Amino acid sequence: MYRSHVLVCGGTGCTSSGSQKILEALKEELAKNGLTDEVAVVQTGCHGLCALGPIMIVYPDASFYSMVKVEDIPEIVSEHLLKGRVVTRLLYKETVTPAGVKALIDTDFYKKQHRIALRNCGIINPENIEEYIGTGGYQALGKVLTEMTPDDVIQVLLDSGLRGRGGGGFPTGLKWKLAKQNDADQKYVCCNADEGDPGAFMDRSILEGDPHAVLEAMAIAGYAIGASQGYIYVRAEYPIAVERLKIAINQAREMELLGDDIFGTGFHFDIDLRLGAGAFVCGEETALMTSIEGNRGEPRPRPPFPAQKGLFGKPTILNNVETYANIPQIILNGPEWFASMGTEKSKGTKVFALGGKIHNTGLVEIPMGTTLREVIEEIGGGIPNGKKFKAAQTGGPSGGCIPAEHFDIPIDYDNLISIGSMMGSGGLIVMDETDCMVDIAKFFLEFTVEESCGKCTPCRVGTKRMLEILTKITKGQATMEDLDRLEELCYYIKENSACGLGQTAPNPVLSTLRYFRDEYEAHIKEKRCPAGVCKALLSYHIDPDKCKGCTLCARNCPNNAISGTVRNPHVIDQDKCIKCGACIEKCKFGAIYKQ
Amino acid sequence: MKSLEELRAIREKMQGQVSMRAEDHTHTRVVVGMATCGIASGARPVLNTLSRLVQEKGLTDHVAVTQTGCIGLCQYEPIVEVMEPGKPKVTYIKMNPDKAAEIVERHLIGGHVVENYTLSSADIN
């Protein structure tokens, strides 16, 4: 038995900032001080505050050390773990107040969060099934198998108001009900872990931090719809998640929580992994199932819906990782508990991956109905470098940009759609005044052009034409007729594409046109990029009054575009300038400007 | 695993461990002085006894055992302080593992301060 637990984050974020070395150094140092039997070292999943990794938490006093370095470990061990003197200097600075150390749950980042799907992430060791059971794990499965009928389970989900967290927001209970109604000799339960939106990583973190929650929920789903086999389709680019899922499945099989005759009830259910090769379209449900079948990942028309004819032509349900992670808690705490959180039509919480121009990049889980302002200014800590907020992008390449005028809108499925964006899987990219909205739209179109599977023409050819027009605009070569054509194409592609990828691909353009049309027009009419991003429309100049002739810029110019003699104003040769911006960075007198 | 009882047994075994990782304002804090003076007079076995018993008795959902530095009364070490929310702090002095076990039983579980081990009962000049 240990008197203290030291939790070291082993999520992808902290692993890449070196948490593995911290873990080793910690174990070594504890051994040196003879504390191995007194202090437990636990590697956990993501704690959310990825910007401050590697993260280390010491319990029971819950001291939160951030940006830990290997050199700090001896001090933390001898001072804190041996003598009980918290090394305040190394704590997360938000927890240190003049009145003493405050609890992590009282900091701005965590205060407004409510963790259901992320409840165990960063708390338990994901590679130890017993720790999951210790926090109530597999109790929901036990309850379902021994006390509830499949119809009861579906009714609980319907009453809870849970909607799909992968983006579409389809009621989960209804999906299960449809699959249950279809009789078949075999049915399947699938999990969509093919998280492909740029900037979204909540599914990865759940799989890395609490894989058993997903396995348990899938078994519950199997019982509810009458399936005995589950598949998790996970990206091969998530090696840590894949590894922990494998360990989790094996441990669950060993404990007979997967396999034959679970809890002696005669219910049989097993789960296998399928690795995706990284095609964005495979996140679309029919393409995903085609890929599991071993074919090229291309979507097919619906109907028939997967609930009728899904994987291998059998009734199938497909839910997202985060959706599953909510389910055991709904079963244990009841649908009323879940429905008490959120807004009228969107219940519960949603995990967002904060990224872009924001202080606290990382994962947050907030009740539906929280405003964008609360998420960005309070939880996210605002925009760095005193810049002004311009827009937030949600829903990845399928979503849109939300401008500052909608800062106080409560976030839920329907509100986001009404303002031209969508929930998507929950990526939230914050942009400030130095981001060009045309350039952002172009970035997402580049992504969809790359990822379009090519099966249907509107998406394959249409997105390419859109990208060409956008490129013309950013180069200052477009006309107002091009803008009209772009808009027309958007509606055409939306209405005629075969699957969600094409149907939503124009959203980044449509939403930026809706709120930032003036920026498009500035590019076209004035040949000017207001944010100063589009290189073709920029030129760099030296103010002769401010230039001291120090020659620093000329010496750093990679293309020898700057000429001038010592103590005399320098000049940039516009023909040679490649607009890299190196001169602006080097100039100590603020003499160089771009326009 | 063929029954819910087996699941429950694992849960109970692990609960004491895992619930240590909760953050709550309503926790009772049991603090052991672990500066050089404390360690020299035997605070470590006291700390380990307290920690072990609190977990064994399933008290971790509302009791946290932690250490602190020198309290400043080195001649009375090992010192253990019990801080319950809304109640005055109780300071126990000259602890050993047996006395610590008594405090777990009588104070943390029974709710009665073990008067004869407290600082206020000691004869301080």
XYZ file of C-alpha atoms in Angstrom, chain A residues 1-3 5 34-35 38 42 59-60 80-84 104-106 123-124 130-131 133 135 138-139 142 146 255-256 261 263, chain B residues 1-4 7 10-11 13-15 17-18 20-23 25 34 39 44 47-48 51-52 55-56 64-69:
64
model
C 0.000 0.000 0.000
C 1.291 3.404 -0.931
C 0.958 6.625 1.015
C 0.607 8.448 -5.733
C 14.223 4.247 -0.486
C 10.711 5.411 -1.247
C 5.842 4.179 -0.122
C 1.330 5.858 -12.199
C -1.620 12.857 -4.470
C -3.158 12.940 -1.884
C 8.097 17.017 -1.505
C 7.873 13.250 -1.411
C 10.269 12.740 1.468
C 9.918 15.860 3.581
C 6.500 17.038 2.510
C -6.495 22.462 -9.433
C -10.276 22.273 -9.671
C -10.391 25.931 -8.617
C -6.572 9.953 -12.998
C -6.178 6.224 -13.595
C -8.282 -2.912 -11.837
C -7.912 0.847 -11.537
C -12.894 -1.120 -11.902
C -13.574 3.921 -10.161
C -17.777 -2.423 -15.630
C -20.489 -1.811 -13.010
C -23.035 -5.692 -14.819
C -28.405 -8.563 -14.745
C -11.095 -11.165 -16.707
C -13.887 -12.541 -18.891
C -20.896 -15.936 -20.953
C -21.037 -12.416 -15.692
C -15.136 -13.321 -13.780
C -18.477 -14.976 -13.506
C -20.307 -12.846 -11.002
C -20.926 -9.292 -9.914
C -16.314 -7.327 -9.689
C -11.933 -5.877 -7.078
C -13.649 -2.531 -6.852
C -9.803 -3.518 -3.152
C -8.929 -0.725 -5.596
C -11.224 1.985 -4.324
C -6.151 3.401 -3.841
C -7.919 5.262 -6.590
C -6.883 9.052 -3.043
C -6.719 10.860 -6.381
C -9.893 12.831 -5.854
C -9.853 16.528 -5.179
C -12.664 20.538 -0.212
C 8.431 15.095 7.957
C 12.229 11.868 10.332
C 8.221 7.859 8.631
C 3.230 8.321 8.214
C 3.206 4.889 6.639
C -1.536 5.986 5.246
C -1.916 2.210 5.283
C -6.622 2.917 2.951
C -7.377 -0.400 4.647
C -6.076 12.546 2.992
C -2.786 11.700 4.655
C 0.035 14.034 3.660
C 3.309 15.306 5.021
C 4.558 18.722 5.843
C 7.868 20.289 6.845
